[in-house]
Amino acid sequence: MTSTRMTLAAVAEHAGVSVATASRGLRGRGEMSAATRARIVRSAAELGYRAGQESRGRPRSGTARTFDLVLGRFHDPYTAEITAGARAAAAAHGYDLTLTADREDPDDDWMPRILSRGSAGVIVGLRIPTASQIEALRRADIPLVLMEPPSESPQGLPSVRTTDREGGAAAAAHLVERGAERFVSIGGTPSYRFGRARIDGFREVLARAAPEASRVHVSADWTAWGARRACSRGLEEVAAQGGSGLIGVFACNDEMAAGAYRAVADAGLSIPRHVLVVGFDDVRGARWLHPPLTTLRQPIGEMAAAAVGILVRAVGGEAVEDESVVMPTELVARGSTAAAGIAKGAATGAVSGR
C-alpha cells in the first residue's frame, strides 16, 4: 500500500494536482476539465503507473472485457456499418464495444480516455494515431488495430483494408463494357491512401481500354454537396472536349456518387440514358437511389469483424505485428449503369446484380 500511495503521489506531483484529484482522474470520476484529466493520465503513463493492475490494459483473468472503436464520426452510413460489424464480432467473443470519438479538441485526446478506463484493445478507423498515442498504448499493453488507414500504416501495427486499386479498375472496365466513351472521375479531398488507389486503378484501366477517350478528373470533400459541385464542373469540361457518347462517372464513395446524381440532373441529363454512374462502398442507401446505384461493395462489416478478431488473438498472446488483412471488393451492377449497347470488353473482378 505504501508503494502504491507513493506512486500515486508521484503521478499527482508530475501532473501538478492533488493526490485525490489524480485518483479521480485515473478512475474517470469527478468533475474536472478534459485537459486536466488528460494530463493526469499522461503522467501515469510516463511514470509507468497503473492503479489496479487487474483492470488496466489487456484483460487479465477475464476482468476487463471491453474493446474501444475510435472514429472521427459515428453518424454516416459507412461508420454505422463499421460499428455494427465490430459490435457483433465483439459480442461473439464475449467482449463489449465502447464507441470513442476522436474529437477536434487537442486537449481531449481519445488515448487518455481509453487508458483511464482500461481497454482490452483498440480499433482505430480511418485515422492514423500519433507516435505518442501508439507508444502510450504499447506501454499500457493495449493492442491496436487500424481499419482502412488513410495513409500507410506505421511499422508494427496490424491493419484491415480492402482492394481499393482493384475496385477502381473494375469500375473503369464496367463503364467501358456498358458503352461509356467519355469519363469523369471524382476523387476525395483530403487525398487519402484509399482514394488515391481507387483513382489510380480507374485511370490504369482507361489508359488501356479507352486511350483516346475524353477524361476529366475533379475532387470533392467526400460529401454529396461537394461532389455535386465538382461533378458539375467535370460534366462541363468533358462536354467542352466534344463528342456525344455516353459519359461514365466514377465517384470514390457512394455519398459522392449521390452528389453526382444531382449534378447530372442539374445539367439536364439523366441516368442511365446520358450518364452512367459507379460509386464505391455499397452502403445501405446505394440501392435506394433512383435508379439504384452500381457500386463497388466494400465488405465493411466483415472488415470490422476481422479487426476484432485480430484484437482477440493479440489478447490471447499471439503475435499480430504488421499483419495486414485485405478483403476483396465486388462490383454490384444496378440501374445506374443499365444503358443498352454493345459490350466493349469484359469487366475485371467479381460482378453481381444485388
mmCIF file of C-alpha atoms in Angstrom:
data_model
loop_
_atom_site.group_PDB
_atom_site.id
_atom_site.type_symbol
_atom_site.label_atom_id
_atom_site.label_comp_id
_atom_site.label_asym_id
_atom_site.label_seq_id
_atom_site.Cartn_x
_atom_site.Cartn_y
_atom_site.Cartn_z
ATOM 1 C CA MET A 1 0.000 0.000 0.000
ATOM 2 C CA THR A 2 2.848 2.380 0.810
ATOM 3 C CA SER A 3 4.379 1.805 -2.634
ATOM 4 C CA THR A 4 1.040 2.387 -4.358
ATOM 5 C CA ARG A 5 0.400 5.594 -2.407
ATOM 6 C CA MET A 6 3.859 6.884 -3.118
ATOM 7 C CA THR A 7 3.443 6.102 -6.853
ATOM 8 C CA LEU A 8 0.079 7.857 -6.949
ATOM 9 C CA ALA A 9 1.657 10.799 -5.154
ATOM 10 C CA ALA A 10 4.383 10.868 -7.801
ATOM 11 C CA VAL A 11 1.734 10.946 -10.520
ATOM 12 C CA ALA A 12 -0.044 13.794 -8.745
ATOM 13 C CA GLU A 13 3.177 15.769 -8.374
ATOM 14 C CA HIS A 14 4.108 15.161 -12.017
ATOM 15 C CA ALA A 15 0.669 16.328 -13.192
ATOM 16 C CA GLY A 16 0.575 19.284 -10.779
ATOM 17 C CA VAL A 17 -2.608 18.185 -8.978
ATOM 18 C CA SER A 18 -3.555 16.787 -5.576
ATOM 19 C CA VAL A 19 -3.434 13.050 -4.855
ATOM 20 C CA ALA A 20 -7.241 12.984 -4.594
ATOM 21 C CA THR A 21 -7.580 14.687 -7.980
ATOM 22 C CA ALA A 22 -5.073 12.276 -9.505
ATOM 23 C CA SER A 23 -7.053 9.327 -8.138
ATOM 24 C CA ARG A 24 -10.349 10.654 -9.524
ATOM 25 C CA GLY A 25 -8.754 11.413 -12.886
ATOM 26 C CA LEU A 26 -7.335 7.910 -13.252
ATOM 27 C CA ARG A 27 -10.673 6.346 -12.317
ATOM 28 C CA GLY A 28 -12.589 8.595 -14.721
ATOM 29 C CA ARG A 29 -14.625 10.113 -11.904
ATOM 30 C CA GLY A 30 -15.292 13.577 -10.562
ATOM 31 C CA GLU A 31 -15.738 16.937 -12.230
ATOM 32 C CA MET A 32 -12.600 18.221 -13.946
ATOM 33 C CA SER A 33 -11.609 19.611 -17.306
ATOM 34 C CA ALA A 34 -10.678 17.279 -20.122
ATOM 35 C CA ALA A 35 -7.216 18.876 -20.216
ATOM 36 C CA THR A 36 -6.599 18.103 -16.531
ATOM 37 C CA ARG A 37 -7.774 14.517 -16.861
ATOM 38 C CA ALA A 38 -5.594 14.022 -19.954
ATOM 39 C CA ARG A 39 -2.558 15.477 -18.115
ATOM 40 C CA ILE A 40 -3.073 13.063 -15.211
ATOM 41 C CA VAL A 41 -3.351 10.042 -17.457
ATOM 42 C CA ARG A 42 -0.305 11.079 -19.474
ATOM 43 C CA SER A 43 1.691 11.479 -16.258
ATOM 44 C CA ALA A 44 0.649 7.995 -15.126
ATOM 45 C CA ALA A 45 1.678 6.532 -18.475
ATOM 46 C CA GLU A 46 5.028 8.310 -18.452
ATOM 47 C CA LEU A 47 5.784 7.107 -14.925
ATOM 48 C CA GLY A 48 4.641 3.564 -15.657
ATOM 49 C CA TYR A 49 1.903 3.695 -13.014
ATOM 50 C CA ARG A 50 -1.363 1.778 -13.367
ATOM 51 C CA ALA A 51 -3.685 1.605 -10.386
ATOM 52 C CA GLY A 52 -5.367 -1.785 -10.043
ATOM 53 C CA GLN A 53 -3.282 -3.875 -12.413
ATOM 54 C CA GLU A 54 -6.131 -6.341 -12.963
ATOM 55 C CA SER A 55 -8.353 -3.667 -14.552
ATOM 56 C CA ARG A 56 -5.927 -1.744 -16.754
ATOM 57 C CA GLY A 57 -4.800 -2.604 -20.260
ATOM 58 C CA ARG A 58 -5.146 -6.135 -21.591
ATOM 59 C CA PRO A 59 -7.782 -8.197 -19.712
ATOM 60 C CA ARG A 60 -6.340 -10.417 -17.032
ATOM 61 C CA SER A 61 -8.365 -13.304 -15.588
ATOM 62 C CA GLY A 62 -11.333 -12.141 -17.696
ATOM 63 C CA THR A 63 -11.869 -8.856 -15.863
ATOM 64 C CA ALA A 64 -11.634 -6.068 -18.470
ATOM 65 C CA ARG A 65 -13.511 -7.403 -21.480
ATOM 66 C CA THR A 66 -14.093 -4.219 -23.480
ATOM 67 C CA PHE A 67 -12.755 -3.100 -26.850
ATOM 68 C CA ASP A 68 -12.736 0.530 -27.990
ATOM 69 C CA LEU A 69 -13.694 1.602 -31.513
ATOM 70 C CA VAL A 70 -12.195 5.021 -32.284
ATOM 71 C CA LEU A 71 -13.686 7.002 -35.178
ATOM 72 C CA GLY A 72 -13.900 10.655 -36.080
ATOM 73 C CA ARG A 73 -17.668 10.409 -36.510
ATOM 74 C CA PHE A 74 -20.478 7.912 -35.984
ATOM 75 C CA HIS A 75 -23.382 9.459 -37.896
ATOM 76 C CA ASP A 76 -22.944 8.311 -41.508
ATOM 77 C CA PRO A 77 -23.814 5.004 -43.256
ATOM 78 C CA TYR A 78 -20.185 3.879 -43.596
ATOM 79 C CA THR A 79 -19.286 4.238 -39.915
ATOM 80 C CA ALA A 80 -22.661 2.765 -38.922
ATOM 81 C CA GLU A 81 -21.681 -0.440 -40.730
ATOM 82 C CA ILE A 82 -18.249 -0.442 -39.079
ATOM 83 C CA THR A 83 -19.939 -0.120 -35.687
ATOM 84 C CA ALA A 84 -22.465 -2.877 -36.367
ATOM 85 C CA GLY A 85 -19.799 -5.296 -37.602
ATOM 86 C CA ALA A 86 -17.430 -4.614 -34.710
ATOM 87 C CA ARG A 87 -20.176 -4.799 -32.086
ATOM 88 C CA ALA A 88 -21.474 -8.168 -33.342
ATOM 89 C CA ALA A 89 -17.965 -9.646 -33.518
ATOM 90 C CA ALA A 90 -17.008 -8.349 -30.071
ATOM 91 C CA ALA A 91 -20.164 -9.811 -28.542
ATOM 92 C CA ALA A 92 -19.487 -13.168 -30.205
ATOM 93 C CA HIS A 93 -16.110 -13.257 -28.435
ATOM 94 C CA GLY A 94 -17.550 -12.171 -25.076
ATOM 95 C CA TYR A 95 -16.470 -8.506 -25.235
ATOM 96 C CA ASP A 96 -18.363 -5.231 -25.032
ATOM 97 C CA LEU A 97 -17.669 -2.440 -27.526
ATOM 98 C CA THR A 98 -17.151 1.172 -26.465
ATOM 99 C CA LEU A 99 -17.560 3.902 -29.100
ATOM 100 C CA THR A 100 -14.859 6.529 -28.640
ATOM 101 C CA ALA A 101 -14.865 9.772 -30.621
ATOM 102 C CA ASP A 102 -11.635 11.256 -31.943
ATOM 103 C CA ARG A 103 -12.601 14.830 -31.151
ATOM 104 C CA GLU A 104 -11.262 18.027 -32.651
ATOM 105 C CA ASP A 105 -10.191 19.433 -29.267
ATOM 106 C CA PRO A 106 -6.445 18.686 -28.854
ATOM 107 C CA ASP A 107 -6.875 18.788 -25.057
ATOM 108 C CA ASP A 108 -9.460 15.974 -25.211
ATOM 109 C CA ASP A 109 -7.339 13.210 -26.695
ATOM 110 C CA TRP A 110 -9.001 9.778 -27.002
ATOM 111 C CA MET A 111 -5.930 7.916 -25.795
ATOM 112 C CA PRO A 112 -6.038 9.154 -22.160
ATOM 113 C CA ARG A 113 -9.738 8.334 -22.010
ATOM 114 C CA ILE A 114 -9.016 4.770 -23.088
ATOM 115 C CA LEU A 115 -6.124 4.413 -20.652
ATOM 116 C CA SER A 116 -8.189 5.758 -17.781
ATOM 117 C CA ARG A 117 -10.920 3.137 -18.144
ATOM 118 C CA GLY A 118 -8.675 0.218 -19.080
ATOM 119 C CA SER A 119 -9.486 -1.198 -22.513
ATOM 120 C CA ALA A 120 -8.586 -4.694 -23.704
ATOM 121 C CA GLY A 121 -7.816 -3.417 -27.209
ATOM 122 C CA VAL A 122 -8.431 -0.591 -29.656
ATOM 123 C CA ILE A 123 -9.591 -0.358 -33.286
ATOM 124 C CA VAL A 124 -8.881 2.992 -34.945
ATOM 125 C CA GLY A 125 -10.858 3.523 -38.138
ATOM 126 C CA LEU A 126 -9.984 5.960 -40.946
ATOM 127 C CA ARG A 127 -7.273 7.532 -38.774
ATOM 128 C CA ILE A 128 -3.537 7.160 -38.148
ATOM 129 C CA PRO A 129 -2.689 7.517 -34.446
ATOM 130 C CA THR A 130 0.164 9.804 -33.487
ATOM 131 C CA ALA A 131 3.502 8.373 -32.376
ATOM 132 C CA SER A 132 2.769 9.377 -28.770
ATOM 133 C CA GLN A 133 -0.642 7.670 -28.835
ATOM 134 C CA ILE A 134 0.882 4.475 -30.229
ATOM 135 C CA GLU A 135 3.648 4.498 -27.625
ATOM 136 C CA ALA A 136 1.228 5.114 -24.751
ATOM 137 C CA LEU A 137 -0.908 2.148 -25.793
ATOM 138 C CA ARG A 138 2.139 -0.063 -26.155
ATOM 139 C CA ARG A 139 3.362 0.872 -22.689
ATOM 140 C CA ALA A 140 -0.083 0.062 -21.307
ATOM 141 C CA ASP A 141 -0.006 -3.324 -23.125
ATOM 142 C CA ILE A 142 -3.165 -2.463 -25.098
ATOM 143 C CA PRO A 143 -3.155 -3.915 -28.640
ATOM 144 C CA LEU A 144 -4.093 -1.627 -31.535
ATOM 145 C CA VAL A 145 -5.524 -2.409 -34.995
ATOM 146 C CA LEU A 146 -6.057 0.070 -37.843
ATOM 147 C CA MET A 147 -9.072 -0.220 -40.148
ATOM 148 C CA GLU A 148 -8.815 1.431 -43.575
ATOM 149 C CA PRO A 149 -5.921 3.679 -42.561
ATOM 150 C CA PRO A 150 -5.826 6.910 -44.616
ATOM 151 C CA SER A 151 -2.068 6.563 -45.165
ATOM 152 C CA GLU A 152 0.406 3.723 -44.938
ATOM 153 C CA SER A 153 0.369 2.037 -41.541
ATOM 154 C CA PRO A 154 3.244 2.662 -39.129
ATOM 155 C CA GLN A 155 5.572 -0.301 -38.756
ATOM 156 C CA GLY A 156 4.455 -2.875 -36.231
ATOM 157 C CA LEU A 157 0.714 -2.149 -36.433
ATOM 158 C CA PRO A 158 -1.767 -4.636 -37.891
ATOM 159 C CA SER A 159 -4.367 -3.293 -40.322
ATOM 160 C CA VAL A 160 -7.511 -4.262 -42.206
ATOM 161 C CA ARG A 161 -8.290 -2.784 -45.601
ATOM 162 C CA THR A 162 -9.906 -3.569 -48.961
ATOM 163 C CA THR A 163 -8.770 -3.865 -52.584
ATOM 164 C CA ASP A 164 -9.117 -0.186 -53.449
ATOM 165 C CA ARG A 165 -6.998 -0.157 -56.614
ATOM 166 C CA GLU A 166 -8.685 -3.289 -57.967
ATOM 167 C CA GLY A 167 -12.084 -1.777 -57.186
ATOM 168 C CA GLY A 168 -11.300 1.365 -59.187
ATOM 169 C CA ALA A 169 -10.071 -0.812 -62.057
ATOM 170 C CA ALA A 170 -13.299 -2.833 -62.018
ATOM 171 C CA ALA A 171 -15.331 0.401 -62.136
ATOM 172 C CA ALA A 172 -13.498 1.585 -65.265
ATOM 173 C CA ALA A 173 -13.800 -1.782 -67.014
ATOM 174 C CA HIS A 174 -17.524 -1.923 -66.219
ATOM 175 C CA LEU A 175 -18.190 1.571 -67.611
ATOM 176 C CA VAL A 176 -16.302 0.744 -70.801
ATOM 177 C CA GLU A 177 -18.223 -2.509 -71.114
ATOM 178 C CA ARG A 178 -21.532 -0.675 -70.733
ATOM 179 C CA GLY A 179 -20.675 1.707 -73.572
ATOM 180 C CA ALA A 180 -19.260 4.824 -71.913
ATOM 181 C CA GLU A 181 -17.000 6.829 -74.249
ATOM 182 C CA ARG A 182 -16.251 9.905 -72.096
ATOM 183 C CA PHE A 183 -15.299 9.801 -68.427
ATOM 184 C CA VAL A 184 -15.390 11.885 -65.250
ATOM 185 C CA SER A 185 -13.701 10.673 -62.057
ATOM 186 C CA ILE A 186 -14.390 12.258 -58.663
ATOM 187 C CA GLY A 187 -11.593 11.900 -56.126
ATOM 188 C CA GLY A 188 -11.659 12.846 -52.472
ATOM 189 C CA THR A 189 -10.082 15.788 -50.649
ATOM 190 C CA PRO A 190 -8.142 15.219 -48.408
ATOM 191 C CA SER A 191 -6.403 12.795 -50.731
ATOM 192 C CA TYR A 192 -6.348 9.681 -48.568
ATOM 193 C CA ARG A 193 -4.473 6.490 -49.456
ATOM 194 C CA PHE A 194 -7.618 4.566 -50.360
ATOM 195 C CA GLY A 195 -8.986 7.377 -52.530
ATOM 196 C CA ARG A 196 -5.736 7.676 -54.474
ATOM 197 C CA ALA A 197 -5.634 3.913 -55.003
ATOM 198 C CA ARG A 198 -9.199 3.865 -56.385
ATOM 199 C CA ILE A 199 -8.473 6.646 -58.856
ATOM 200 C CA ASP A 200 -5.152 5.069 -59.861
ATOM 201 C CA GLY A 201 -6.869 1.777 -60.649
ATOM 202 C CA PHE A 202 -9.570 3.587 -62.621
ATOM 203 C CA ARG A 203 -7.040 5.522 -64.695
ATOM 204 C CA GLU A 204 -4.866 2.492 -65.403
ATOM 205 C CA VAL A 205 -7.727 0.563 -66.990
ATOM 206 C CA LEU A 206 -8.930 3.546 -69.024
ATOM 207 C CA ALA A 207 -5.411 4.087 -70.350
ATOM 208 C CA ARG A 208 -5.513 0.562 -71.770
ATOM 209 C CA ALA A 209 -9.175 0.124 -72.677
ATOM 210 C CA ALA A 210 -10.070 3.640 -73.909
ATOM 211 C CA PRO A 211 -6.802 5.513 -74.568
ATOM 212 C CA GLU A 212 -8.413 8.096 -76.891
ATOM 213 C CA ALA A 213 -11.431 8.838 -74.693
ATOM 214 C CA SER A 214 -12.026 12.241 -73.121
ATOM 215 C CA ARG A 215 -11.198 12.103 -69.405
ATOM 216 C CA VAL A 216 -11.704 14.715 -66.688
ATOM 217 C CA HIS A 217 -10.752 14.374 -63.029
ATOM 218 C CA VAL A 218 -12.253 16.547 -60.285
ATOM 219 C CA SER A 219 -12.068 16.439 -56.484
ATOM 220 C CA ALA A 220 -14.599 16.950 -53.699
ATOM 221 C CA ASP A 221 -14.599 16.858 -49.905
ATOM 222 C CA TRP A 222 -16.040 13.317 -49.648
ATOM 223 C CA THR A 223 -19.579 14.728 -49.311
ATOM 224 C CA ALA A 224 -22.599 14.716 -51.634
ATOM 225 C CA TRP A 225 -22.771 18.513 -51.755
ATOM 226 C CA GLY A 226 -19.114 18.866 -52.611
ATOM 227 C CA ALA A 227 -19.360 16.157 -55.263
ATOM 228 C CA ARG A 228 -22.404 17.846 -56.814
ATOM 229 C CA ARG A 229 -20.388 20.975 -57.473
ATOM 230 C CA ALA A 230 -17.286 19.079 -58.587
ATOM 231 C CA CYS A 231 -19.221 16.773 -60.911
ATOM 232 C CA SER A 232 -20.980 19.758 -62.490
ATOM 233 C CA ARG A 233 -17.551 21.156 -63.400
ATOM 234 C CA GLY A 234 -16.467 17.773 -64.708
ATOM 235 C CA LEU A 235 -19.534 17.388 -66.918
ATOM 236 C CA GLU A 236 -18.996 20.872 -68.352
ATOM 237 C CA GLU A 237 -15.338 20.148 -69.084
ATOM 238 C CA VAL A 238 -15.953 16.806 -70.728
ATOM 239 C CA ALA A 239 -18.718 18.338 -72.861
ATOM 240 C CA ALA A 240 -16.347 21.115 -73.936
ATOM 241 C CA GLN A 241 -13.931 18.497 -75.214
ATOM 242 C CA GLY A 242 -16.508 17.406 -77.775
ATOM 243 C CA GLY A 243 -18.216 14.135 -78.596
ATOM 244 C CA SER A 244 -21.699 12.864 -77.940
ATOM 245 C CA GLY A 245 -21.166 9.396 -76.460
ATOM 246 C CA LEU A 246 -22.265 8.157 -73.069
ATOM 247 C CA ILE A 247 -20.470 9.716 -70.107
ATOM 248 C CA GLY A 248 -19.187 7.396 -67.387
ATOM 249 C CA VAL A 249 -18.792 8.873 -63.891
ATOM 250 C CA PHE A 250 -16.818 7.152 -61.132
ATOM 251 C CA ALA A 251 -17.032 8.529 -57.584
ATOM 252 C CA CYS A 252 -14.706 7.400 -54.787
ATOM 253 C CA ASN A 253 -17.585 6.761 -52.391
ATOM 254 C CA ASP A 254 -21.351 6.337 -52.548
ATOM 255 C CA GLU A 255 -22.110 9.683 -50.921
ATOM 256 C CA MET A 256 -20.208 11.487 -53.666
ATOM 257 C CA ALA A 257 -21.987 9.316 -56.234
ATOM 258 C CA ALA A 258 -25.295 10.604 -54.814
ATOM 259 C CA GLY A 259 -23.997 14.144 -55.368
ATOM 260 C CA ALA A 260 -23.173 13.196 -58.951
ATOM 261 C CA TYR A 261 -26.837 12.218 -59.452
ATOM 262 C CA ARG A 262 -27.844 15.787 -58.602
ATOM 263 C CA ALA A 263 -25.195 17.241 -60.901
ATOM 264 C CA VAL A 264 -26.461 15.114 -63.779
ATOM 265 C CA ALA A 265 -29.997 16.378 -63.190
ATOM 266 C CA ASP A 266 -28.741 19.966 -62.909
ATOM 267 C CA ALA A 267 -27.172 19.584 -66.357
ATOM 268 C CA GLY A 268 -30.497 18.468 -67.870
ATOM 269 C CA LEU A 269 -29.233 14.912 -68.355
ATOM 270 C CA SER A 270 -30.480 11.614 -66.985
ATOM 271 C CA ILE A 271 -29.085 8.376 -65.589
ATOM 272 C CA PRO A 272 -28.530 5.984 -67.327
ATOM 273 C CA ARG A 273 -29.743 7.448 -70.631
ATOM 274 C CA HIS A 274 -26.947 10.021 -70.908
ATOM 275 C CA VAL A 275 -24.665 9.312 -67.954
ATOM 276 C CA LEU A 276 -23.601 6.088 -66.228
ATOM 277 C CA VAL A 277 -22.539 6.300 -62.568
ATOM 278 C CA VAL A 278 -20.461 3.964 -60.382
ATOM 279 C CA GLY A 279 -19.798 4.530 -56.679
ATOM 280 C CA PHE A 280 -17.713 2.806 -54.025
ATOM 281 C CA ASP A 281 -18.650 1.193 -50.660
ATOM 282 C CA ASP A 282 -22.202 -0.174 -51.233
ATOM 283 C CA VAL A 283 -23.641 1.402 -48.110
ATOM 284 C CA ARG A 284 -27.279 0.642 -47.440
ATOM 285 C CA GLY A 285 -28.618 3.758 -49.165
ATOM 286 C CA ALA A 286 -26.994 2.906 -52.517
ATOM 287 C CA ARG A 287 -29.803 0.632 -53.662
ATOM 288 C CA TRP A 288 -32.459 3.223 -52.779
ATOM 289 C CA LEU A 289 -31.171 5.908 -55.124
ATOM 290 C CA HIS A 290 -33.167 6.311 -58.339
ATOM 291 C CA PRO A 291 -32.003 4.483 -60.333
ATOM 292 C CA PRO A 292 -30.252 2.149 -57.866
ATOM 293 C CA LEU A 293 -26.507 2.790 -57.770
ATOM 294 C CA THR A 294 -23.941 0.475 -59.313
ATOM 295 C CA THR A 295 -21.070 0.395 -56.842
ATOM 296 C CA LEU A 296 -18.051 -1.469 -55.539
ATOM 297 C CA ARG A 297 -19.122 -3.375 -52.458
ATOM 298 C CA GLN A 298 -16.581 -2.964 -49.687
ATOM 299 C CA PRO A 299 -17.180 -5.669 -47.017
ATOM 300 C CA ILE A 300 -17.325 -3.075 -44.248
ATOM 301 C CA GLY A 301 -18.918 -5.201 -41.543
ATOM 302 C CA GLU A 302 -16.643 -8.150 -42.291
ATOM 303 C CA MET A 303 -13.603 -5.875 -42.155
ATOM 304 C CA ALA A 304 -14.619 -4.592 -38.724
ATOM 305 C CA ALA A 305 -15.151 -8.167 -37.559
ATOM 306 C CA ALA A 306 -11.680 -9.095 -38.822
ATOM 307 C CA ALA A 307 -10.195 -6.207 -36.813
ATOM 308 C CA VAL A 308 -11.916 -7.520 -33.686
ATOM 309 C CA GLY A 309 -10.549 -10.985 -34.436
ATOM 310 C CA ILE A 310 -7.004 -9.624 -34.544
ATOM 311 C CA LEU A 311 -7.516 -7.997 -31.144
ATOM 312 C CA VAL A 312 -8.846 -11.236 -29.678
ATOM 313 C CA ARG A 313 -5.760 -13.104 -30.884
ATOM 314 C CA ALA A 314 -3.471 -10.349 -29.566
ATOM 315 C CA VAL A 315 -5.151 -10.507 -26.158
ATOM 316 C CA GLY A 316 -4.529 -14.253 -26.196
ATOM 317 C CA GLY A 317 -0.811 -13.655 -26.620
ATOM 318 C CA GLU A 318 -0.498 -14.208 -30.367
ATOM 319 C CA ALA A 319 1.946 -12.001 -32.288
ATOM 320 C CA VAL A 320 -0.002 -9.862 -34.781
ATOM 321 C CA GLU A 321 2.522 -7.113 -35.541
ATOM 322 C CA ASP A 322 2.492 -5.924 -39.179
ATOM 323 C CA GLU A 323 -0.384 -8.289 -40.011
ATOM 324 C CA SER A 324 -2.357 -6.946 -42.985
ATOM 325 C CA VAL A 325 -5.798 -8.298 -43.837
ATOM 326 C CA VAL A 326 -7.016 -7.289 -47.312
ATOM 327 C CA MET A 327 -10.618 -8.131 -48.213
ATOM 328 C CA PRO A 328 -11.819 -8.066 -51.841
ATOM 329 C CA THR A 329 -14.264 -5.608 -53.353
ATOM 330 C CA GLU A 330 -17.146 -6.788 -55.515
ATOM 331 C CA LEU A 331 -18.818 -4.822 -58.307
ATOM 332 C CA VAL A 332 -22.594 -4.763 -57.777
ATOM 333 C CA ALA A 333 -24.300 -3.796 -61.057
ATOM 334 C CA ARG A 334 -27.595 -1.908 -60.712
ATOM 335 C CA GLY A 335 -29.688 0.564 -62.668
ATOM 336 C CA SER A 336 -27.215 3.454 -62.836
ATOM 337 C CA THR A 337 -25.199 1.576 -65.493
ATOM 338 C CA ALA A 338 -28.077 -0.202 -67.219
ATOM 339 C CA ALA A 339 -27.683 1.550 -70.602
ATOM 340 C CA ALA A 340 -28.272 -0.664 -73.620
ATOM 341 C CA GLY A 341 -25.450 -1.106 -76.080
ATOM 342 C CA ILE A 342 -22.778 -3.403 -77.376
ATOM 343 C CA ALA A 343 -20.329 -4.552 -74.711
ATOM 344 C CA LYS A 344 -16.813 -3.371 -75.444
ATOM 345 C CA GLY A 345 -14.964 -5.690 -73.101
ATOM 346 C CA ALA A 346 -15.160 -7.854 -70.018
ATOM 347 C CA ALA A 347 -15.181 -6.272 -66.575
ATOM 348 C CA THR A 348 -12.493 -7.382 -64.189
ATOM 349 C CA GLY A 349 -13.295 -8.618 -60.712
ATOM 350 C CA ALA A 350 -16.420 -10.251 -59.381
ATOM 351 C CA VAL A 351 -19.728 -8.825 -60.611
ATOM 352 C CA SER A 352 -23.151 -9.364 -59.065
ATOM 353 C CA GLY A 353 -26.535 -7.762 -59.512
ATOM 354 C CA ARG A 354 -27.771 -7.298 -55.974
#
